[in-house]
PDB file of C-alpha atoms and ligand atoms in Angstrom:
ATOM      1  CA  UNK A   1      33.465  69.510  66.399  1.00 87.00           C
ATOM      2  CA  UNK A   2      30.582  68.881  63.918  1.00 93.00           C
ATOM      3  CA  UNK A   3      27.828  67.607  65.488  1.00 97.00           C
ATOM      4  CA  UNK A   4      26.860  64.148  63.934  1.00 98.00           C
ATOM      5  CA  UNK A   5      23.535  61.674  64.536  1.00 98.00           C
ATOM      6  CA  UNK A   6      22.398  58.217  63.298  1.00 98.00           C
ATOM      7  CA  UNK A   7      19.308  57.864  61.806  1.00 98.00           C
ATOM      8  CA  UNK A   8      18.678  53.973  61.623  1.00 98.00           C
ATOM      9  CA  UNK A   9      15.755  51.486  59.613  1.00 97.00           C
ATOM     10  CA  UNK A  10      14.868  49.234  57.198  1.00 96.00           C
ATOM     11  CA  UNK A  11      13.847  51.987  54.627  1.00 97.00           C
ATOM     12  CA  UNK A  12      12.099  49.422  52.355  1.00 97.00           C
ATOM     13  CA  UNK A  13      10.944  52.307  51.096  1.00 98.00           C
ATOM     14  CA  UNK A  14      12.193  55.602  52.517  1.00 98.00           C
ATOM     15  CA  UNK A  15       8.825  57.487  52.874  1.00 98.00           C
ATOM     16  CA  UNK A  16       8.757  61.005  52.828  1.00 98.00           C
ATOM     17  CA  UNK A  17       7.985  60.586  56.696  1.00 97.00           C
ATOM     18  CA  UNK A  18      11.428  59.852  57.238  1.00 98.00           C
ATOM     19  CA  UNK A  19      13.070  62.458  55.511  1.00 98.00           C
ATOM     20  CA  UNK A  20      10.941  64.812  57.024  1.00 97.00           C
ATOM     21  CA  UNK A  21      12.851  63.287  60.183  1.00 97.00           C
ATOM     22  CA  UNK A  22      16.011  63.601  58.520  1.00 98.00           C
ATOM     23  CA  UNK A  23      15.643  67.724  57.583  1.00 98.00           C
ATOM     24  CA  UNK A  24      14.416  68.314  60.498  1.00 97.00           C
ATOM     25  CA  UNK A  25      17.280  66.778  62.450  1.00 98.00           C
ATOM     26  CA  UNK A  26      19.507  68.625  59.925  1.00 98.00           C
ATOM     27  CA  UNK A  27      18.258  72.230  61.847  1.00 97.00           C
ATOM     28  CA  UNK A  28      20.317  70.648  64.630  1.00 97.00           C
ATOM     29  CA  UNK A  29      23.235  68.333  64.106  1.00 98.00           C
ATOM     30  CA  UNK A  30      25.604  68.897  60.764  1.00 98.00           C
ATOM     31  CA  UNK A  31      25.552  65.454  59.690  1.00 98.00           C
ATOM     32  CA  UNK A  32      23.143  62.612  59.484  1.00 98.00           C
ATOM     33  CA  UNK A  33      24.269  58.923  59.183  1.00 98.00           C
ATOM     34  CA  UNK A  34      21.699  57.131  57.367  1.00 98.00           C
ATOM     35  CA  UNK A  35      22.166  53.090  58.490  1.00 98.00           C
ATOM     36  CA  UNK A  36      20.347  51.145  56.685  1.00 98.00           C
ATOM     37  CA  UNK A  37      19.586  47.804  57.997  1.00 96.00           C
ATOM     38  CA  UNK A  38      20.742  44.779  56.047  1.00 91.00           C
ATOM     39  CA  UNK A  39      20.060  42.144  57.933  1.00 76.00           C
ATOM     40  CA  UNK A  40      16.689  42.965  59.382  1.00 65.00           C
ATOM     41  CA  UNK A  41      13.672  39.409  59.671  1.00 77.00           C
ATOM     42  CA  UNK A  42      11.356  41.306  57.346  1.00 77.00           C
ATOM     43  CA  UNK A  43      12.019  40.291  53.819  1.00 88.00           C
ATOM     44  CA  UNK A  44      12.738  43.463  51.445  1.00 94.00           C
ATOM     45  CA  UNK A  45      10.894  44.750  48.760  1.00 96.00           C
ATOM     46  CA  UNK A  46      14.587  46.826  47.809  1.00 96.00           C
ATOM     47  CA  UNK A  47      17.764  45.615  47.936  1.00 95.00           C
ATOM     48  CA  UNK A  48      20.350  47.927  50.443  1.00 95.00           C
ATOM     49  CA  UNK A  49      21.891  49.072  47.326  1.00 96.00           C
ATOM     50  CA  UNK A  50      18.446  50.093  46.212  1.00 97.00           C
ATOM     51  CA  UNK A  51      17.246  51.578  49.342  1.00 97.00           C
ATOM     52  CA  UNK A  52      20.170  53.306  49.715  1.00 98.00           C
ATOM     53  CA  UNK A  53      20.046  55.191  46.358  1.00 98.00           C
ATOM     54  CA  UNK A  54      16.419  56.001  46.824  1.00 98.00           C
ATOM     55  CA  UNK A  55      17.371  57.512  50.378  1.00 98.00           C
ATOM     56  CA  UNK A  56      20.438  59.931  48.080  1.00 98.00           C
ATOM     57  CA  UNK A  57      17.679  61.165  45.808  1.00 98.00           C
ATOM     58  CA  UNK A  58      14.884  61.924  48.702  1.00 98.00           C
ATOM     59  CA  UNK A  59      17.017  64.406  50.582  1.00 98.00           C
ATOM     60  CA  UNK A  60      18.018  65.391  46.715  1.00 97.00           C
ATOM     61  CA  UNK A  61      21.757  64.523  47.133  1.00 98.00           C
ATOM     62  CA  UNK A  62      21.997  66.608  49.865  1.00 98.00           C
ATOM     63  CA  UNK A  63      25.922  66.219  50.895  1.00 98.00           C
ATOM     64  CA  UNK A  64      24.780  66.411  55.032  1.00 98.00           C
ATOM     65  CA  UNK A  65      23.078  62.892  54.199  1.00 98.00           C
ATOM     66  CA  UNK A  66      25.598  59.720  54.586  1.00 98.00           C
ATOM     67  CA  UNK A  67      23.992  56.148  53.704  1.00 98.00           C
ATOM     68  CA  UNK A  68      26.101  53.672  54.677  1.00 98.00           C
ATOM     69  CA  UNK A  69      24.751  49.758  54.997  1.00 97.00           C
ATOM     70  CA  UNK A  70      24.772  47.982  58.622  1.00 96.00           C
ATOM     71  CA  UNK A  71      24.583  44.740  60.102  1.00 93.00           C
ATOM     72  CA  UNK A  72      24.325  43.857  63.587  1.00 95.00           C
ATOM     73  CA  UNK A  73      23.519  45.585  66.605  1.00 97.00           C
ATOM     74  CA  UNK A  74      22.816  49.533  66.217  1.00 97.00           C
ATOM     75  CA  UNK A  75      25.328  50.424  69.200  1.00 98.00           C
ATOM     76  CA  UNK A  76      28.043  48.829  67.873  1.00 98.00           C
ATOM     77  CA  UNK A  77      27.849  50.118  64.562  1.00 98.00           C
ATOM     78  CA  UNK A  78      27.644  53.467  66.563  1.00 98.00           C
ATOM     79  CA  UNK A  79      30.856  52.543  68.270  1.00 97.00           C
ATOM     80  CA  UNK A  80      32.728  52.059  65.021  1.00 97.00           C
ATOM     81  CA  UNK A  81      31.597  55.282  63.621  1.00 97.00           C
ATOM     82  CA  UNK A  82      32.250  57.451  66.446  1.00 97.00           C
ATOM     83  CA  UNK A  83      28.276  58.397  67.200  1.00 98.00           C
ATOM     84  CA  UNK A  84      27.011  59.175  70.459  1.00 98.00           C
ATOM     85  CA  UNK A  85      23.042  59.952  68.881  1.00 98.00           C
ATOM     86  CA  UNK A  86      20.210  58.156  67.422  1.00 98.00           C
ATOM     87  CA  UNK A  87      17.786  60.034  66.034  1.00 98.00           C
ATOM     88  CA  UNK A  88      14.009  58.178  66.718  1.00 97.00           C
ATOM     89  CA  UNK A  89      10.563  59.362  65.155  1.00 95.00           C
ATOM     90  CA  UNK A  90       6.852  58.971  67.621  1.00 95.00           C
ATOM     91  CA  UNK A  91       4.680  59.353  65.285  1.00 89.00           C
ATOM     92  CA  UNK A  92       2.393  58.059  67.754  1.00 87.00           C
ATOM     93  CA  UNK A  93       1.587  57.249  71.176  1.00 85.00           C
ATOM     94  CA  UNK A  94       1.965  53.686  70.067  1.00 86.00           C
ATOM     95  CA  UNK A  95       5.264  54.015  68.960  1.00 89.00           C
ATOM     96  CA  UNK A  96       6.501  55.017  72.185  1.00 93.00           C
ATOM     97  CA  UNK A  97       6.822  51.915  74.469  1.00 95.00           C
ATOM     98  CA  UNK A  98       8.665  49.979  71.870  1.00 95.00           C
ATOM     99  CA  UNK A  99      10.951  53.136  71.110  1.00 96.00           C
ATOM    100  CA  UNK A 100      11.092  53.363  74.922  1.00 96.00           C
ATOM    101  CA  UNK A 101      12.630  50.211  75.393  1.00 97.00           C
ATOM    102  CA  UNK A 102      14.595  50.111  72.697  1.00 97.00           C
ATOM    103  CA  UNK A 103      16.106  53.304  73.470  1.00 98.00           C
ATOM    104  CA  UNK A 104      16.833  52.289  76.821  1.00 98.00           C
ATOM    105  CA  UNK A 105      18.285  48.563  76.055  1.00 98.00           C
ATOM    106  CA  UNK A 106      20.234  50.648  73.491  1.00 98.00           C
ATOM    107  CA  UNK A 107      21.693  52.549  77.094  1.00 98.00           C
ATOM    108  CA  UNK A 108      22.141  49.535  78.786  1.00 98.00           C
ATOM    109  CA  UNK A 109      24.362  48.015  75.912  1.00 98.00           C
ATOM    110  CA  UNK A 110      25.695  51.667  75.365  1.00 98.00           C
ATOM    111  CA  UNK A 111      25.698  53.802  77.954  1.00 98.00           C
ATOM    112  CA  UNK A 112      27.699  56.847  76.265  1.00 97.00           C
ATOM    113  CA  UNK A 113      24.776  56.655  73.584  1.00 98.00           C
ATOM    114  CA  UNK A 114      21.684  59.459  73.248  1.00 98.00           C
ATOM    115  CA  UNK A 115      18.782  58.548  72.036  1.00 98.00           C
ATOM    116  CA  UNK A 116      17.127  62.184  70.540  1.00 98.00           C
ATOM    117  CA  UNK A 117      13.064  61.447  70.226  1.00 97.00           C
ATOM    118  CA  UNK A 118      11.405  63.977  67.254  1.00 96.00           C
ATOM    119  CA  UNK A 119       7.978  64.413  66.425  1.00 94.00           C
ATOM    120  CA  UNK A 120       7.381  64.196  62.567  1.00 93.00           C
ATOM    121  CA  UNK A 121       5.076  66.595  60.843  1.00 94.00           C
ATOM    122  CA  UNK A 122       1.530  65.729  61.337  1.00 93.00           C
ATOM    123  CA  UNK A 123       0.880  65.203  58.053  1.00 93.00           C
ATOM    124  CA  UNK A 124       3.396  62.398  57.754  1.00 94.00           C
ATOM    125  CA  UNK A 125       2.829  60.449  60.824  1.00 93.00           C
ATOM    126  CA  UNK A 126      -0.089  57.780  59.105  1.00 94.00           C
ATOM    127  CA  UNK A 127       2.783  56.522  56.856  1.00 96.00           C
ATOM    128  CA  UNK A 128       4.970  53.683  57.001  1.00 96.00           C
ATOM    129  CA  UNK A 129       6.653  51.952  53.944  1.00 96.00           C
ATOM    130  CA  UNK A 130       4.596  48.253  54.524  1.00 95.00           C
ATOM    131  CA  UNK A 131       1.333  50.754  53.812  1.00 97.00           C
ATOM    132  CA  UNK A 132       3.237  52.453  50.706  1.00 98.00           C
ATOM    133  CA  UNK A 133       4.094  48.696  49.651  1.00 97.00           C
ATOM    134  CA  UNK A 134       1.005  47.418  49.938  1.00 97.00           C
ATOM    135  CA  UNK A 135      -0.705  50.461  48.116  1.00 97.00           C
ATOM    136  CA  UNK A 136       2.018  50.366  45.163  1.00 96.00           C
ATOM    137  CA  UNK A 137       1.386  46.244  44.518  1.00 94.00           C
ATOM    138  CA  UNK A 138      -2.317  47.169  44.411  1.00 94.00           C
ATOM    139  CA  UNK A 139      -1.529  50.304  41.496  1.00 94.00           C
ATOM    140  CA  UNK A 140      -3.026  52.847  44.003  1.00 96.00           C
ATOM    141  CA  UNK A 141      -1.595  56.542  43.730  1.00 96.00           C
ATOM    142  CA  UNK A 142       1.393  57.199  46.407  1.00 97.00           C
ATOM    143  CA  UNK A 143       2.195  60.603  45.562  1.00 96.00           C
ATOM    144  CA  UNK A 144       2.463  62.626  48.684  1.00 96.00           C
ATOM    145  CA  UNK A 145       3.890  59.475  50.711  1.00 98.00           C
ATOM    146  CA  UNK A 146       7.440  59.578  48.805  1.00 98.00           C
ATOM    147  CA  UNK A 147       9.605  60.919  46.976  1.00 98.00           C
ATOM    148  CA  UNK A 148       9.021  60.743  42.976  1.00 98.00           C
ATOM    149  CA  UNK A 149      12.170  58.729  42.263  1.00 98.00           C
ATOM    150  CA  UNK A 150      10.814  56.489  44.887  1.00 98.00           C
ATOM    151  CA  UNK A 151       7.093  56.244  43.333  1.00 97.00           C
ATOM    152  CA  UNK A 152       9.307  55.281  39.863  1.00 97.00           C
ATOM    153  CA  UNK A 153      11.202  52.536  41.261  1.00 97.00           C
ATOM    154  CA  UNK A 154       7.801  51.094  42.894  1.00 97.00           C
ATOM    155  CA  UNK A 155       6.469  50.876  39.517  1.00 94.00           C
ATOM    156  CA  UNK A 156       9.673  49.672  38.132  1.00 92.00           C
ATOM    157  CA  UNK A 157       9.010  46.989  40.601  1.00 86.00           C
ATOM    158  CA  UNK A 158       5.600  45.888  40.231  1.00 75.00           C
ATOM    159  CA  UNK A 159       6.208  45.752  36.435  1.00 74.00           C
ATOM    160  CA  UNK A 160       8.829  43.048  37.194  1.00 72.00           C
ATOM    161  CA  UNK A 161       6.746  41.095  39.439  1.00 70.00           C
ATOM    162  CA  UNK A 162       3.611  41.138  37.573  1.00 62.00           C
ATOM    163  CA  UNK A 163       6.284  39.639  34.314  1.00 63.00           C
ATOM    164  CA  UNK A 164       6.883  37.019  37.079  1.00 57.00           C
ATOM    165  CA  UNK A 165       3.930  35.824  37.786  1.00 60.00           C
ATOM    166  CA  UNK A 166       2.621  35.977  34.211  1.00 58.00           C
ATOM    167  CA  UNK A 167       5.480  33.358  33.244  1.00 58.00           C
ATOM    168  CA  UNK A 168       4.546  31.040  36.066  1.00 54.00           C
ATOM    169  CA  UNK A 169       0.798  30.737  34.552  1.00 48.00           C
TER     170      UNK A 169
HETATM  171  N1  LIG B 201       7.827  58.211  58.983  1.00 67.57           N
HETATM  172  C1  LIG B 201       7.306  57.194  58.290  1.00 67.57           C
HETATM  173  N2  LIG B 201       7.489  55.905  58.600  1.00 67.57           N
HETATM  174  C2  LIG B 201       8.230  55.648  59.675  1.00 67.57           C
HETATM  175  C3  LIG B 201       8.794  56.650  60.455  1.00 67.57           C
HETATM  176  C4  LIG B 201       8.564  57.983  60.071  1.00 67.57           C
HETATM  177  N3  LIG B 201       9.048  59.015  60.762  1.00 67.57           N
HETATM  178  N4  LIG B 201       9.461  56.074  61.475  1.00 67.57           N
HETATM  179  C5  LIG B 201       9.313  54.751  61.324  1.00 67.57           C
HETATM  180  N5  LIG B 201       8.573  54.494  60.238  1.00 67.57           N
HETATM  181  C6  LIG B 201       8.122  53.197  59.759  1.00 67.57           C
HETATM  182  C7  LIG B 201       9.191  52.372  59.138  1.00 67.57           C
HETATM  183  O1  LIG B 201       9.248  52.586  57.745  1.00 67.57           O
HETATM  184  C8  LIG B 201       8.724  50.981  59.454  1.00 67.57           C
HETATM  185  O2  LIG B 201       7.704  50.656  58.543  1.00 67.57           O
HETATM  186  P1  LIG B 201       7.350  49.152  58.170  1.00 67.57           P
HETATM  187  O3  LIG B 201       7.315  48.344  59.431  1.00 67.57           O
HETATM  188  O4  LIG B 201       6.034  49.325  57.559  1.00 67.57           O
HETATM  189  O5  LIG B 201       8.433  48.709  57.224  1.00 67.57           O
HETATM  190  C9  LIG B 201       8.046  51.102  60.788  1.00 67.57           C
HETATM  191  O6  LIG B 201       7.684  52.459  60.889  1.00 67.57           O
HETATM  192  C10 LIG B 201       8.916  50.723  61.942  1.00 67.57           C
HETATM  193  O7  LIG B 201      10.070  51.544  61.908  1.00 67.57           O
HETATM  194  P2  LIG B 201      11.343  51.198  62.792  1.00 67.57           P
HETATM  195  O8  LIG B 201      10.898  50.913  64.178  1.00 67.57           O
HETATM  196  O9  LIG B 201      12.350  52.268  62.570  1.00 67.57           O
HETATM  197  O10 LIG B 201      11.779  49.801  62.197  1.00 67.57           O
HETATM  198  P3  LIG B 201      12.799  49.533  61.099  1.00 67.57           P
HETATM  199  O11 LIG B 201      12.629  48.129  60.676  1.00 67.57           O
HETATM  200  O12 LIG B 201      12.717  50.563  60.018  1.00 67.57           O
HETATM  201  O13 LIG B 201      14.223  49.732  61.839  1.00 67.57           O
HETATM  202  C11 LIG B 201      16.007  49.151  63.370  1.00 67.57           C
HETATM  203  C12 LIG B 201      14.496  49.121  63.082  1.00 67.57           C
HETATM  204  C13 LIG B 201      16.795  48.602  62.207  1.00 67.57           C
HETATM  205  C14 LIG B 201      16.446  50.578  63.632  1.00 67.57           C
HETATM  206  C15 LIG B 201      16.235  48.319  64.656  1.00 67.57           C
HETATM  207  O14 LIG B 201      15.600  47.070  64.497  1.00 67.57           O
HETATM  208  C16 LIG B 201      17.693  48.097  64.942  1.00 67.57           C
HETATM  209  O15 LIG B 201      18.347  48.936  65.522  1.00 67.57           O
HETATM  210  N6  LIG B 201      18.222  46.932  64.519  1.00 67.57           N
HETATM  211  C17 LIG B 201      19.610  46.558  64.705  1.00 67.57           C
HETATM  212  C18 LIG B 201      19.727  45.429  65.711  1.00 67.57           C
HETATM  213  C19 LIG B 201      19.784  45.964  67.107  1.00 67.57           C
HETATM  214  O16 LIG B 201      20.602  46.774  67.476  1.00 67.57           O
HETATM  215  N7  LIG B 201      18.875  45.452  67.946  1.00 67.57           N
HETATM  216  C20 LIG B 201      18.768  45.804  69.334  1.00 67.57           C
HETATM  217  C21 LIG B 201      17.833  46.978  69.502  1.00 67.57           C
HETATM  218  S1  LIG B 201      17.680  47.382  71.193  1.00 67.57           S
END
């Protein structure tokens, strides 16, 4: 049986932060599900056909990597694809009583359900993709916080905003 594991988020950007989660989990399961959340309060940058195309080219296509589009709770979309782990980063020890209590209301809805806690490389645990937003809208350098097809498509889209705001003057 291969072993399989969900790997959940907004990814609005995948940062290279999370695919360092996402090889790293690959040294122990066979197969990562990549869920990216659709229906999440923050309001993306990326749409989830977007996100999910920049998630393809930062593990490089790798064929181990499945992105497939969610809504709803985590569990159930779990259920439906026959996964019994969730892979979660701590990048710090603030992370960890909201990743404890998801993880264990997670259980409570889910009780068949793992949740598998990593610890990212140190050199990727400052990131998150609202700082590699924010530094992209202000034309500040994000090489080293994702992947270069990522960095493109931030460009791409602070091009098209800056054309939107120039039209509104
Ligand atoms: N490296 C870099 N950044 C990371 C990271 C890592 N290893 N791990 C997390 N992050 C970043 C994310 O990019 C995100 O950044 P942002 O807030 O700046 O956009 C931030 O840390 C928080 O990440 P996370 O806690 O994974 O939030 P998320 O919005 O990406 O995903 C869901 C949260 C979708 C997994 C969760 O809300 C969920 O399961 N929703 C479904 C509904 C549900 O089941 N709810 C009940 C839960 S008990």
């Amino acid at each position: 049986m291969p072993r399989v594991a969900l790997y959940a988020g907004s990814f609005d950007p995948i940062t290279n932060g999370h695919a360092d989660l996402i090889r790293r989990s690959l040294r122990f399961v066979d197969h990562i599900v990549v869920a990216v959340a659709t229906n999440i309060a923050k309001q993306p940058l990326f749409t989830a056909d977007e996100r999910t195309e920049l998630i393809i080219a930062a593990l490089d296509r790798d064929p181990r990597v499945e992105v497939r589009e969610f809504q709803g709770l985590l569990v159930d979309f779990a259920k439906q694809s026959d996964i019994r782990m969730i892979i979660r980063g701590l990048r710090a020890a603030s992370d960890f009583e909201y990743e404890y209590q998801m993880a264990l209301m997670n259980r409570h809805l889910a009780p068949e359900l793992e949740t598998v806690f990593m610890v990212p490389s140190l050199d990727t645990t400052y990131i998150s993709s609202s700082l590699v937003r924010e530094i992209a809208r202000f034309g500040g350098d994000v090489t080293g916080l994702v992947h270069p097809a990522t960095a493109a498509a931030l460009r791409t889209k602070d091009r098209k905003s800056t054309r939107l705001n120039s039209s509104h003057l």
